[in-house]
Every structure is written in C-alpha cells, then in structure tokens.
Amino acid sequence: MKGGADPEVAQEVAQEALIMVWRKAASFDRSRASAATWIYTIARNKRIDLLRRGGKPPIDAEDWLTIFSPEDDSADKSISAGQTYTRMKELMESLSADQLVVIRKAFFEDKTHTVIAEELALPLGTVKSRIRLALGKLREALEREEEER
Amino acid sequence: MSRHPAPDELLLDYAAGVLPEGPALAVALHVALDPVSRRVVEGLREAGAVLIDREPAADDRGDAALERAMARLEQVPVEGPPRPAAARAGFDWAPAPLRPYLAGRKWKRVLGGFEEIRLGMHGGTHRVSLLRLPPGKGLPAHRHVADEFTIVLQGGYSDNTGNYGVGDFAVGPGSDEHEPVADPGEPCIALIVVEKPIVLTGVWGRLINPLARWGWV
C-alpha cells in the first residue's frame, strides 16, 4: 500500500488486512463490490486505524466499515460489480492526465481535494471542476451500464 | 434522487476514505438515502481498485510477511455474516451508519426552541450534532465562518437557497446570512457538521456571541 508509510508499517497493514479478510469472508457480497475493492477498503481502514493509534484511542476498524458502508436494504443489486469494474477500467483510460492525477492522489496519497489543490498550487475551483468533469464521465458510464441491462 | 446531492469532490473524498469522521458520517448518511450518489461512490471504489491493479508490485520484501500472516490465519476464527445495528425506539428515522452513535443518547432542549444531540467524534476538527426543529420553527439568522454540511433525515426545511428534504445535502452558504425554517408536517431532523472555528476565548467572547460555538457570527 502506498501513502507514505514505511515498509514495516506497510507490512503490518497488509498482515492485519489479510487477517481481517479471512475473518470477514462471510460478509463479502460479490454483488456490492469486486473482491479487489472490498480488500482495498479493508486495507485502507486498517491503515487509518494504525495511523490513529499514535497517542489516540484506537478505532475498531469495523466501526469504520460501518461508517463507510451504505444502507444495505435498498441497494440495487441488479448490476454485477464485475461489469462496473470493466466500465471503470475503460473510464480510467479515457480520463485526461489532469483529471487522473487528482483521482490518483485521493486514493493513493490519502489527500482531500483541498489538500490536493494546495499541493498542486491550483485554485480550489480548478480542482473541483476537474473532479466534476471526471465524475460526469463516470455517471455517463454508469448510465450506459443501466441502459444495457 | 435528491434535489440537492453532495458535491462531487466530497463524494470522491468519501470514496477514497480521506474525510475526517464528521464529514464522512454526513456523506455516508446522504449515500445511504440517495441511490444515485450511492452508485457514484460504488463506481469510484471500483475505479480505485482499477488504479491499484494498474500499479506495478513494489518489490518482494512482503513475501516473508505474507508467510507469517498465513501462519497466523490458522488461529483466527472465521465470523458469520454481520448483523446490521438494530434501529432503536424513537430513532427509527436514523439510517444504519448513524445507529452506532445513538446508544444511550437523548434529545436535549436548547435555548432557541430546538433540540440537540451532540455526537462524539474521534478527531477534534468538527462539531457534529443532530438538531430537531418543530414544524414552522426557524433557527436564528446566522452566517458561517467555516464549512458547514447539513443532511436532512426527517421532514424538511427551507431557506433563501432552496427547499431541502430527506436525503438532501446542503453546503453552508458561507458568508451569506441564512435563516432555515422547518417545513410544515413532521419535525425536521438534520445532522449538522461544522468545521470548528477559532474559538473566541474569555468571558467577553462568550458573552458577545453565544452562537460562536456553532461557527455562526
């Protein structure tokens, strides 16, 4: 996992995440997310948990899973996550370099759009409009997927 | 579909898991109530997985660690499927992500004619509260000095920027004054997340402006 962690921390996160994946295997729902996405979410939560331990009370990573998981009852399960993954792969290839760099920094460097704007020395509005262009394309891709159902 | 969805940049921050707990909770509740935003977040998470799959593996130093972890797995019990936190009596309007915060909590009457439940957060960067406003009742007119997010969970309210119903996500109007008023019908219940302002210390600050604790001026 990237995000500026040193190798020992990265290894601990990876180990803890693997154990969590094992323990929680029964909770994995293929219709909600691809395996890669699910494992990534667990690893990310483990990392948040580990970083917060310095001087602060530990957060049970499962609390974070609760926070980040939406209401399950009303979820639209008619589209398989595998299809979405393929769509998103096409989408990532179609984004401009400017749009892709913002999305990459959010996922790999754990930075909010505000921090990304500071770091790239761009006005906040410019970063927001890049995100909105990228998510506009994402919405179009998801709509095409629903139409093809 | 909400008439007022959360802005795209917050959906991205949320999907990437970089928001502090308060704003993350606000977006989680919006996503729980809004199928369109939920699809966007699910799409973004898949996009995150695509980006990871495109990364080359860093090196093979992880091999020994992987073997140790695999050895530990033998001792780790596998758990059954999760049970969602049950809705509590009187809090049946609360979507699942909010339920863990409500254990043992009660509405408290606040000067100004509304009720409040303050929610404890792990980080100290935001003030997070549930507010309950009787129909037709308003909050005092105020401006914001910091970011404010509001997500409606029951009923609705109106101000000079529009009308907000269940699932709607409002971003504070910044330096413009607003005076939200609860719609007729059910009491309006909303989660309010305010970035903590620089607090005026001392007795004068508190006397001059009791609303400063909300980031209102």
mmCIF file of C-alpha atoms in Angstrom:
data_model
loop_
_atom_site.group_PDB
_atom_site.id
_atom_site.type_symbol
_atom_site.label_atom_id
_atom_site.label_comp_id
_atom_site.label_asym_id
_atom_site.label_seq_id
_atom_site.Cartn_x
_atom_site.Cartn_y
_atom_site.Cartn_z
ATOM 1 C CA MET A 1 0.000 0.000 0.000
ATOM 2 C CA LYS A 2 1.252 3.468 -0.853
ATOM 3 C CA GLY A 3 0.579 6.608 1.089
ATOM 4 C CA GLY A 4 3.968 7.381 2.540
ATOM 5 C CA ALA A 5 4.047 4.533 5.063
ATOM 6 C CA ASP A 6 7.440 2.985 5.790
ATOM 7 C CA PRO A 7 7.908 -0.682 4.800
ATOM 8 C CA GLU A 8 7.322 -2.030 8.341
ATOM 9 C CA VAL A 9 4.039 -0.154 8.671
ATOM 10 C CA ALA A 10 3.015 -1.254 5.176
ATOM 11 C CA GLN A 11 3.733 -4.887 6.068
ATOM 12 C CA GLU A 12 1.803 -4.648 9.325
ATOM 13 C CA VAL A 13 -1.166 -3.119 7.492
ATOM 14 C CA ALA A 14 -1.013 -5.867 4.865
ATOM 15 C CA GLN A 15 -0.899 -8.607 7.531
ATOM 16 C CA GLU A 16 -3.742 -7.110 9.557
ATOM 17 C CA ALA A 17 -5.802 -6.651 6.391
ATOM 18 C CA LEU A 18 -5.238 -10.245 5.314
ATOM 19 C CA ILE A 19 -6.418 -11.487 8.707
ATOM 20 C CA MET A 20 -9.485 -9.242 8.547
ATOM 21 C CA VAL A 21 -10.301 -10.536 5.048
ATOM 22 C CA TRP A 22 -10.151 -14.085 6.426
ATOM 23 C CA ARG A 23 -12.326 -13.291 9.457
ATOM 24 C CA LYS A 24 -14.890 -11.346 7.449
ATOM 25 C CA ALA A 25 -15.051 -13.553 4.362
ATOM 26 C CA ALA A 26 -18.720 -14.365 5.056
ATOM 27 C CA SER A 27 -19.577 -10.637 4.844
ATOM 28 C CA PHE A 28 -18.204 -10.280 1.334
ATOM 29 C CA ASP A 29 -21.020 -9.608 -1.109
ATOM 30 C CA ARG A 30 -19.995 -10.030 -4.734
ATOM 31 C CA SER A 31 -22.954 -8.006 -5.963
ATOM 32 C CA ARG A 32 -21.842 -4.937 -3.983
ATOM 33 C CA ALA A 33 -18.156 -4.729 -4.827
ATOM 34 C CA SER A 34 -15.432 -6.595 -6.618
ATOM 35 C CA ALA A 35 -13.030 -8.549 -4.408
ATOM 36 C CA ALA A 36 -10.253 -6.016 -5.148
ATOM 37 C CA THR A 37 -12.436 -3.141 -3.964
ATOM 38 C CA TRP A 38 -13.514 -4.949 -0.827
ATOM 39 C CA ILE A 39 -9.962 -5.899 0.141
ATOM 40 C CA TYR A 40 -8.745 -2.386 -0.629
ATOM 41 C CA THR A 41 -11.427 -0.936 1.678
ATOM 42 C CA ILE A 42 -10.353 -3.243 4.496
ATOM 43 C CA ALA A 43 -6.673 -2.426 3.993
ATOM 44 C CA ARG A 44 -7.410 1.297 3.929
ATOM 45 C CA ASN A 45 -9.427 1.106 7.139
ATOM 46 C CA LYS A 46 -6.647 -0.866 8.807
ATOM 47 C CA ARG A 47 -4.181 1.805 7.794
ATOM 48 C CA ILE A 48 -6.388 4.612 9.144
ATOM 49 C CA ASP A 49 -6.686 2.621 12.354
ATOM 50 C CA LEU A 50 -2.928 2.105 12.646
ATOM 51 C CA LEU A 51 -2.071 5.757 11.964
ATOM 52 C CA ARG A 52 -4.528 6.941 14.591
ATOM 53 C CA ARG A 53 -3.017 4.784 17.295
ATOM 54 C CA GLY A 54 -0.274 7.324 17.933
ATOM 55 C CA GLY A 55 -1.487 8.925 21.172
ATOM 56 C CA LYS A 56 -5.174 8.460 20.367
ATOM 57 C CA PRO A 57 -7.611 5.779 21.414
ATOM 58 C CA PRO A 58 -7.674 3.032 18.764
ATOM 59 C CA ILE A 59 -10.630 2.836 16.445
ATOM 60 C CA ASP A 60 -12.031 -0.582 15.833
ATOM 61 C CA ALA A 61 -11.638 -0.953 12.079
ATOM 62 C CA GLU A 62 -15.094 -2.491 11.987
ATOM 63 C CA ASP A 63 -16.603 0.796 13.142
ATOM 64 C CA TRP A 64 -15.074 2.372 10.090
ATOM 65 C CA LEU A 65 -16.515 -0.345 7.904
ATOM 66 C CA THR A 66 -19.906 0.563 9.349
ATOM 67 C CA ILE A 67 -19.394 4.236 8.685
ATOM 68 C CA PHE A 68 -18.322 3.657 5.128
ATOM 69 C CA SER A 69 -20.943 1.082 4.164
ATOM 70 C CA PRO A 70 -24.278 2.446 2.998
ATOM 71 C CA GLU A 71 -27.719 1.128 3.898
ATOM 72 C CA ASP A 72 -27.884 -2.421 2.648
ATOM 73 C CA ASP A 73 -31.640 -2.993 2.364
ATOM 74 C CA SER A 74 -32.290 -0.739 -0.609
ATOM 75 C CA ALA A 75 -29.111 -1.472 -2.560
ATOM 76 C CA ASP A 76 -29.539 -2.029 -6.267
ATOM 77 C CA LYS A 77 -28.011 -5.444 -6.779
ATOM 78 C CA SER A 78 -29.052 -5.909 -10.380
ATOM 79 C CA ILE A 79 -25.704 -4.849 -11.802
ATOM 80 C CA SER A 80 -22.754 -7.083 -11.055
ATOM 81 C CA ALA A 81 -19.633 -5.453 -9.691
ATOM 82 C CA GLY A 82 -17.610 -7.194 -12.401
ATOM 83 C CA GLN A 83 -19.416 -5.174 -15.072
ATOM 84 C CA THR A 84 -18.800 -1.970 -13.137
ATOM 85 C CA TYR A 85 -15.102 -2.819 -12.825
ATOM 86 C CA THR A 86 -14.836 -3.212 -16.616
ATOM 87 C CA ARG A 87 -16.657 0.093 -17.133
ATOM 88 C CA MET A 88 -14.388 1.871 -14.669
ATOM 89 C CA LYS A 89 -11.304 0.418 -16.344
ATOM 90 C CA GLU A 90 -12.445 1.949 -19.643
ATOM 91 C CA LEU A 91 -13.252 5.193 -17.836
ATOM 92 C CA MET A 92 -9.811 5.493 -16.188
ATOM 93 C CA GLU A 93 -8.230 5.059 -19.637
ATOM 94 C CA SER A 94 -10.394 7.854 -21.051
ATOM 95 C CA LEU A 95 -9.659 10.490 -18.375
ATOM 96 C CA SER A 96 -7.282 13.336 -19.116
ATOM 97 C CA ALA A 97 -3.945 13.385 -17.273
ATOM 98 C CA ASP A 98 -5.191 16.395 -15.260
ATOM 99 C CA GLN A 99 -8.290 14.537 -14.095
ATOM 100 C CA LEU A 100 -6.458 11.274 -13.411
ATOM 101 C CA VAL A 101 -3.814 12.895 -11.201
ATOM 102 C CA VAL A 102 -6.484 14.231 -8.813
ATOM 103 C CA ILE A 103 -8.242 10.836 -8.528
ATOM 104 C CA ARG A 104 -4.897 9.048 -8.013
ATOM 105 C CA LYS A 105 -3.834 11.430 -5.260
ATOM 106 C CA ALA A 106 -7.128 10.931 -3.417
ATOM 107 C CA PHE A 107 -6.817 7.135 -3.468
ATOM 108 C CA PHE A 108 -3.051 6.640 -3.155
ATOM 109 C CA GLU A 109 -1.919 9.601 -1.093
ATOM 110 C CA ASP A 110 -4.929 9.920 1.208
ATOM 111 C CA LYS A 111 -5.442 13.578 0.355
ATOM 112 C CA THR A 112 -8.676 15.553 0.325
ATOM 113 C CA HIS A 113 -9.401 17.758 -2.692
ATOM 114 C CA THR A 114 -8.470 20.794 -0.575
ATOM 115 C CA VAL A 115 -5.007 19.388 0.204
ATOM 116 C CA ILE A 116 -4.542 18.326 -3.434
ATOM 117 C CA ALA A 117 -5.280 21.894 -4.581
ATOM 118 C CA GLU A 118 -2.668 23.278 -2.165
ATOM 119 C CA GLU A 119 -0.107 20.717 -3.210
ATOM 120 C CA LEU A 120 -0.577 21.283 -6.944
ATOM 121 C CA ALA A 121 -0.728 25.062 -6.288
ATOM 122 C CA LEU A 122 -4.055 25.226 -8.120
ATOM 123 C CA PRO A 123 -7.138 27.251 -7.211
ATOM 124 C CA LEU A 124 -9.662 25.094 -5.327
ATOM 125 C CA GLY A 125 -12.216 25.773 -8.085
ATOM 126 C CA THR A 126 -9.886 24.240 -10.706
ATOM 127 C CA VAL A 127 -9.521 21.014 -8.717
ATOM 128 C CA LYS A 128 -13.277 20.875 -8.126
ATOM 129 C CA SER A 129 -14.009 21.307 -11.841
ATOM 130 C CA ARG A 130 -11.542 18.518 -12.748
ATOM 131 C CA ILE A 131 -13.285 16.211 -10.271
ATOM 132 C CA ARG A 132 -16.705 17.222 -11.618
ATOM 133 C CA LEU A 133 -15.617 16.539 -15.225
ATOM 134 C CA ALA A 134 -14.265 13.098 -14.240
ATOM 135 C CA LEU A 135 -17.380 12.212 -12.229
ATOM 136 C CA GLY A 136 -19.592 13.463 -15.059
ATOM 137 C CA LYS A 137 -17.937 10.858 -17.298
ATOM 138 C CA LEU A 138 -18.349 8.280 -14.532
ATOM 139 C CA ARG A 139 -22.086 8.997 -14.309
ATOM 140 C CA GLU A 140 -22.415 8.635 -18.087
ATOM 141 C CA ALA A 141 -20.618 5.279 -17.966
ATOM 142 C CA LEU A 142 -22.902 4.047 -15.160
ATOM 143 C CA GLU A 143 -25.993 5.218 -17.073
ATOM 144 C CA ARG A 144 -24.875 3.326 -20.192
ATOM 145 C CA GLU A 145 -24.471 0.261 -17.998
ATOM 146 C CA GLU A 146 -28.054 0.551 -16.705
ATOM 147 C CA GLU A 147 -29.405 1.010 -20.224
ATOM 148 C CA GLU A 148 -27.634 -2.141 -21.409
ATOM 149 C CA ARG A 149 -29.103 -4.231 -18.627
ATOM 150 C CA MET B 1 -32.973 11.219 -6.212
ATOM 151 C CA SER B 2 -32.135 14.195 -4.077
ATOM 152 C CA ARG B 3 -32.679 17.625 -5.453
ATOM 153 C CA HIS B 4 -29.523 18.564 -3.572
ATOM 154 C CA PRO B 5 -26.849 15.834 -3.870
ATOM 155 C CA ALA B 6 -23.481 16.062 -2.094
ATOM 156 C CA PRO B 7 -20.906 17.826 -4.308
ATOM 157 C CA ASP B 8 -18.704 15.556 -6.445
ATOM 158 C CA GLU B 9 -15.475 16.483 -4.669
ATOM 159 C CA LEU B 10 -16.942 15.272 -1.354
ATOM 160 C CA LEU B 11 -18.150 12.012 -2.962
ATOM 161 C CA LEU B 12 -14.568 11.428 -4.192
ATOM 162 C CA ASP B 13 -13.036 12.287 -0.797
ATOM 163 C CA TYR B 14 -15.543 9.922 0.840
ATOM 164 C CA ALA B 15 -14.968 7.047 -1.606
ATOM 165 C CA ALA B 16 -11.197 7.390 -1.126
ATOM 166 C CA GLY B 17 -11.674 7.371 2.655
ATOM 167 C CA VAL B 18 -9.873 10.646 3.298
ATOM 168 C CA LEU B 19 -12.621 12.631 5.045
ATOM 169 C CA PRO B 20 -12.480 13.256 8.802
ATOM 170 C CA GLU B 21 -15.117 11.321 10.742
ATOM 171 C CA GLY B 22 -17.764 14.095 10.909
ATOM 172 C CA PRO B 23 -17.910 14.919 7.174
ATOM 173 C CA ALA B 24 -17.554 11.163 6.398
ATOM 174 C CA LEU B 25 -20.652 10.487 8.505
ATOM 175 C CA ALA B 26 -22.592 13.270 6.718
ATOM 176 C CA VAL B 27 -21.712 11.853 3.271
ATOM 177 C CA ALA B 28 -22.382 8.263 4.480
ATOM 178 C CA LEU B 29 -25.921 9.286 5.512
ATOM 179 C CA HIS B 30 -26.513 11.054 2.191
ATOM 180 C CA VAL B 31 -25.214 7.999 0.303
ATOM 181 C CA ALA B 32 -27.451 5.726 2.404
ATOM 182 C CA LEU B 33 -30.514 7.765 1.413
ATOM 183 C CA ASP B 34 -29.674 8.650 -2.199
ATOM 184 C CA PRO B 35 -29.411 5.774 -4.730
ATOM 185 C CA VAL B 36 -27.766 7.957 -7.399
ATOM 186 C CA SER B 37 -24.933 9.162 -5.159
ATOM 187 C CA ARG B 38 -24.564 5.581 -3.874
ATOM 188 C CA ARG B 39 -23.955 4.352 -7.426
ATOM 189 C CA VAL B 40 -21.348 7.074 -7.940
ATOM 190 C CA VAL B 41 -19.490 6.065 -4.750
ATOM 191 C CA GLU B 42 -19.614 2.379 -5.728
ATOM 192 C CA GLY B 43 -18.278 3.307 -9.170
ATOM 193 C CA LEU B 44 -15.475 5.354 -7.594
ATOM 194 C CA ARG B 45 -14.464 2.467 -5.331
ATOM 195 C CA GLU B 46 -14.241 0.207 -8.382
ATOM 196 C CA ALA B 47 -12.198 2.952 -10.058
ATOM 197 C CA GLY B 48 -9.849 2.908 -7.032
ATOM 198 C CA ALA B 49 -9.443 -0.857 -7.422
ATOM 199 C CA VAL B 50 -8.677 -0.391 -11.152
ATOM 200 C CA LEU B 51 -5.923 2.104 -10.293
ATOM 201 C CA ILE B 52 -4.388 -0.301 -7.764
ATOM 202 C CA ASP B 53 -4.453 -3.154 -10.257
ATOM 203 C CA ARG B 54 -2.586 -0.934 -12.723
ATOM 204 C CA GLU B 55 0.225 -0.302 -10.238
ATOM 205 C CA PRO B 56 3.312 -2.485 -10.580
ATOM 206 C CA ALA B 57 4.131 -4.511 -7.444
ATOM 207 C CA ALA B 58 6.662 -2.565 -5.376
ATOM 208 C CA ASP B 59 9.127 -5.358 -4.531
ATOM 209 C CA ASP B 60 9.183 -8.817 -2.969
ATOM 210 C CA ARG B 61 10.062 -7.793 0.585
ATOM 211 C CA GLY B 62 6.499 -8.689 1.533
ATOM 212 C CA ASP B 63 6.992 -12.421 0.933
ATOM 213 C CA ALA B 64 8.202 -13.258 4.448
ATOM 214 C CA ALA B 65 5.479 -11.092 5.985
ATOM 215 C CA LEU B 66 2.891 -12.872 3.868
ATOM 216 C CA GLU B 67 4.119 -16.253 5.097
ATOM 217 C CA ARG B 68 3.910 -15.093 8.739
ATOM 218 C CA ALA B 69 0.394 -13.783 8.209
ATOM 219 C CA MET B 70 -0.675 -17.024 6.528
ATOM 220 C CA ALA B 71 0.658 -18.968 9.522
ATOM 221 C CA ARG B 72 -1.392 -16.747 11.864
ATOM 222 C CA LEU B 73 -4.594 -17.374 9.912
ATOM 223 C CA GLU B 74 -4.821 -20.891 11.329
ATOM 224 C CA GLN B 75 -5.641 -19.398 14.744
ATOM 225 C CA VAL B 76 -8.121 -16.789 13.509
ATOM 226 C CA PRO B 77 -11.788 -17.783 13.710
ATOM 227 C CA VAL B 78 -13.994 -17.058 10.702
ATOM 228 C CA GLU B 79 -17.028 -14.978 11.650
ATOM 229 C CA GLY B 80 -20.594 -15.344 10.428
ATOM 230 C CA PRO B 81 -22.308 -12.699 8.280
ATOM 231 C CA PRO B 82 -22.778 -9.328 10.034
ATOM 232 C CA ARG B 83 -25.998 -8.247 11.700
ATOM 233 C CA PRO B 84 -26.868 -4.631 10.975
ATOM 234 C CA ALA B 85 -27.229 -2.469 14.093
ATOM 235 C CA ALA B 86 -30.900 -2.560 15.065
ATOM 236 C CA ALA B 87 -32.993 0.618 14.906
ATOM 237 C CA ARG B 88 -33.749 1.950 18.407
ATOM 238 C CA ALA B 89 -37.202 3.029 19.559
ATOM 239 C CA GLY B 90 -37.642 6.734 18.809
ATOM 240 C CA PHE B 91 -34.736 6.710 16.340
ATOM 241 C CA ASP B 92 -36.392 4.796 13.501
ATOM 242 C CA TRP B 93 -35.549 7.684 11.125
ATOM 243 C CA ALA B 94 -31.809 7.045 11.611
ATOM 244 C CA PRO B 95 -30.066 5.309 8.658
ATOM 245 C CA ALA B 96 -27.667 2.461 9.543
ATOM 246 C CA PRO B 97 -24.386 4.489 9.575
ATOM 247 C CA LEU B 98 -25.822 6.737 12.336
ATOM 248 C CA ARG B 99 -27.091 3.981 14.639
ATOM 249 C CA PRO B 100 -23.809 3.171 16.415
ATOM 250 C CA TYR B 101 -23.631 6.816 17.574
ATOM 251 C CA LEU B 102 -27.070 6.851 19.196
ATOM 252 C CA ALA B 103 -26.680 4.303 22.005
ATOM 253 C CA GLY B 104 -27.965 5.844 25.235
ATOM 254 C CA ARG B 105 -28.447 9.284 23.693
ATOM 255 C CA LYS B 106 -31.392 11.631 24.416
ATOM 256 C CA TRP B 107 -32.624 14.872 22.869
ATOM 257 C CA LYS B 108 -31.666 17.930 24.898
ATOM 258 C CA ARG B 109 -33.609 21.169 24.756
ATOM 259 C CA VAL B 110 -31.523 24.120 23.607
ATOM 260 C CA LEU B 111 -32.176 27.823 24.094
ATOM 261 C CA GLY B 112 -33.859 28.951 20.862
ATOM 262 C CA GLY B 113 -36.645 26.397 20.664
ATOM 263 C CA PHE B 114 -34.901 23.377 19.182
ATOM 264 C CA GLU B 115 -33.462 20.125 20.477
ATOM 265 C CA GLU B 116 -29.970 18.744 20.026
ATOM 266 C CA ILE B 117 -27.940 15.549 20.390
ATOM 267 C CA ARG B 118 -24.205 16.198 20.221
ATOM 268 C CA LEU B 119 -22.272 13.289 18.748
ATOM 269 C CA GLY B 120 -18.765 12.398 19.912
ATOM 270 C CA MET B 121 -16.133 12.129 17.168
ATOM 271 C CA HIS B 122 -12.630 10.715 17.308
ATOM 272 C CA GLY B 123 -10.910 13.715 15.747
ATOM 273 C CA GLY B 124 -11.340 17.199 17.163
ATOM 274 C CA THR B 125 -11.762 19.001 13.843
ATOM 275 C CA HIS B 126 -15.556 19.142 13.556
ATOM 276 C CA ARG B 127 -18.611 19.682 15.719
ATOM 277 C CA VAL B 128 -21.314 17.173 14.860
ATOM 278 C CA SER B 129 -24.898 17.382 16.135
ATOM 279 C CA LEU B 130 -28.375 16.225 15.363
ATOM 280 C CA LEU B 131 -30.920 19.027 15.509
ATOM 281 C CA ARG B 132 -34.682 18.631 15.787
ATOM 282 C CA LEU B 133 -36.838 21.589 14.860
ATOM 283 C CA PRO B 134 -40.651 21.715 15.326
ATOM 284 C CA PRO B 135 -42.650 22.397 12.117
ATOM 285 C CA GLY B 136 -42.637 26.079 11.162
ATOM 286 C CA LYS B 137 -39.883 26.858 13.661
ATOM 287 C CA GLY B 138 -36.694 28.556 12.496
ATOM 288 C CA LEU B 139 -33.088 28.821 13.574
ATOM 289 C CA PRO B 140 -31.794 32.334 14.236
ATOM 290 C CA ALA B 141 -30.383 34.060 11.147
ATOM 291 C CA HIS B 142 -26.646 33.440 11.012
ATOM 292 C CA ARG B 143 -23.532 33.437 8.850
ATOM 293 C CA HIS B 144 -20.753 30.880 8.777
ATOM 294 C CA VAL B 145 -17.074 31.375 9.304
ATOM 295 C CA ALA B 146 -16.256 27.764 8.410
ATOM 296 C CA ASP B 147 -17.564 24.875 6.297
ATOM 297 C CA GLU B 148 -20.986 23.568 7.300
ATOM 298 C CA PHE B 149 -22.720 20.465 5.945
ATOM 299 C CA THR B 150 -26.363 19.626 6.642
ATOM 300 C CA ILE B 151 -28.054 16.346 5.785
ATOM 301 C CA VAL B 152 -31.832 16.080 6.273
ATOM 302 C CA LEU B 153 -33.002 12.827 7.921
ATOM 303 C CA GLN B 154 -36.692 13.593 8.552
ATOM 304 C CA GLY B 155 -39.106 16.322 7.408
ATOM 305 C CA GLY B 156 -37.551 19.253 5.587
ATOM 306 C CA TYR B 157 -36.550 22.914 5.810
ATOM 307 C CA SER B 158 -36.313 25.955 3.586
ATOM 308 C CA ASP B 159 -34.011 28.950 3.463
ATOM 309 C CA ASN B 160 -33.092 31.564 0.881
ATOM 310 C CA THR B 161 -31.061 28.931 -1.042
ATOM 311 C CA GLY B 162 -33.951 26.491 -1.512
ATOM 312 C CA ASN B 163 -36.005 23.695 -0.015
ATOM 313 C CA TYR B 164 -34.313 20.613 1.449
ATOM 314 C CA GLY B 165 -35.980 17.222 2.019
ATOM 315 C CA VAL B 166 -34.887 13.796 3.310
ATOM 316 C CA GLY B 167 -31.522 12.763 1.858
ATOM 317 C CA ASP B 168 -30.652 16.280 0.672
ATOM 318 C CA PHE B 169 -27.133 17.520 1.369
ATOM 319 C CA ALA B 170 -26.621 21.240 1.913
ATOM 320 C CA VAL B 171 -23.269 23.002 1.930
ATOM 321 C CA GLY B 172 -23.336 26.060 4.185
ATOM 322 C CA PRO B 173 -23.845 29.307 2.279
ATOM 323 C CA GLY B 174 -20.549 30.693 3.575
ATOM 324 C CA SER B 175 -20.555 34.362 4.326
ATOM 325 C CA ASP B 176 -24.175 34.900 3.190
ATOM 326 C CA GLU B 177 -26.679 35.044 6.011
ATOM 327 C CA HIS B 178 -29.339 32.325 6.113
ATOM 328 C CA GLU B 179 -32.340 31.578 8.297
ATOM 329 C CA PRO B 180 -33.528 27.973 7.906
ATOM 330 C CA VAL B 181 -37.194 27.295 8.787
ATOM 331 C CA ALA B 182 -38.644 23.785 9.273
ATOM 332 C CA ASP B 183 -41.363 22.800 6.788
ATOM 333 C CA PRO B 184 -44.921 22.062 7.995
ATOM 334 C CA GLY B 185 -45.678 18.425 8.874
ATOM 335 C CA GLU B 186 -43.177 16.333 10.826
ATOM 336 C CA PRO B 187 -40.425 17.907 12.926
ATOM 337 C CA CYS B 188 -37.275 18.443 10.844
ATOM 338 C CA ILE B 189 -34.324 16.307 11.938
ATOM 339 C CA ALA B 190 -30.921 17.009 10.406
ATOM 340 C CA LEU B 191 -27.284 16.176 11.028
ATOM 341 C CA ILE B 192 -25.117 19.296 11.077
ATOM 342 C CA VAL B 193 -21.349 19.101 10.678
ATOM 343 C CA VAL B 194 -19.408 22.311 11.296
ATOM 344 C CA GLU B 195 -15.691 22.752 10.953
ATOM 345 C CA LYS B 196 -14.570 24.033 14.337
ATOM 346 C CA PRO B 197 -13.906 27.744 14.154
ATOM 347 C CA ILE B 198 -11.202 29.558 16.021
ATOM 348 C CA VAL B 199 -12.984 29.993 19.320
ATOM 349 C CA LEU B 200 -13.081 33.393 20.961
ATOM 350 C CA THR B 201 -11.750 32.749 24.407
ATOM 351 C CA GLY B 202 -12.553 34.601 27.574
ATOM 352 C CA VAL B 203 -15.778 35.780 29.075
ATOM 353 C CA TRP B 204 -16.245 38.620 26.544
ATOM 354 C CA GLY B 205 -16.138 36.323 23.536
ATOM 355 C CA ARG B 206 -18.740 34.084 25.096
ATOM 356 C CA LEU B 207 -20.945 36.984 26.146
ATOM 357 C CA ILE B 208 -20.736 38.707 22.808
ATOM 358 C CA ASN B 209 -21.650 35.705 20.767
ATOM 359 C CA PRO B 210 -23.113 32.512 22.239
ATOM 360 C CA LEU B 211 -23.665 31.243 18.691
ATOM 361 C CA ALA B 212 -19.914 31.239 18.045
ATOM 362 C CA ARG B 213 -19.738 27.669 19.266
ATOM 363 C CA TRP B 214 -21.647 26.755 16.116
ATOM 364 C CA GLY B 215 -19.302 28.711 13.929
ATOM 365 C CA TRP B 216 -22.024 31.290 13.472
ATOM 366 C CA VAL B 217 -21.422 35.023 13.540
#
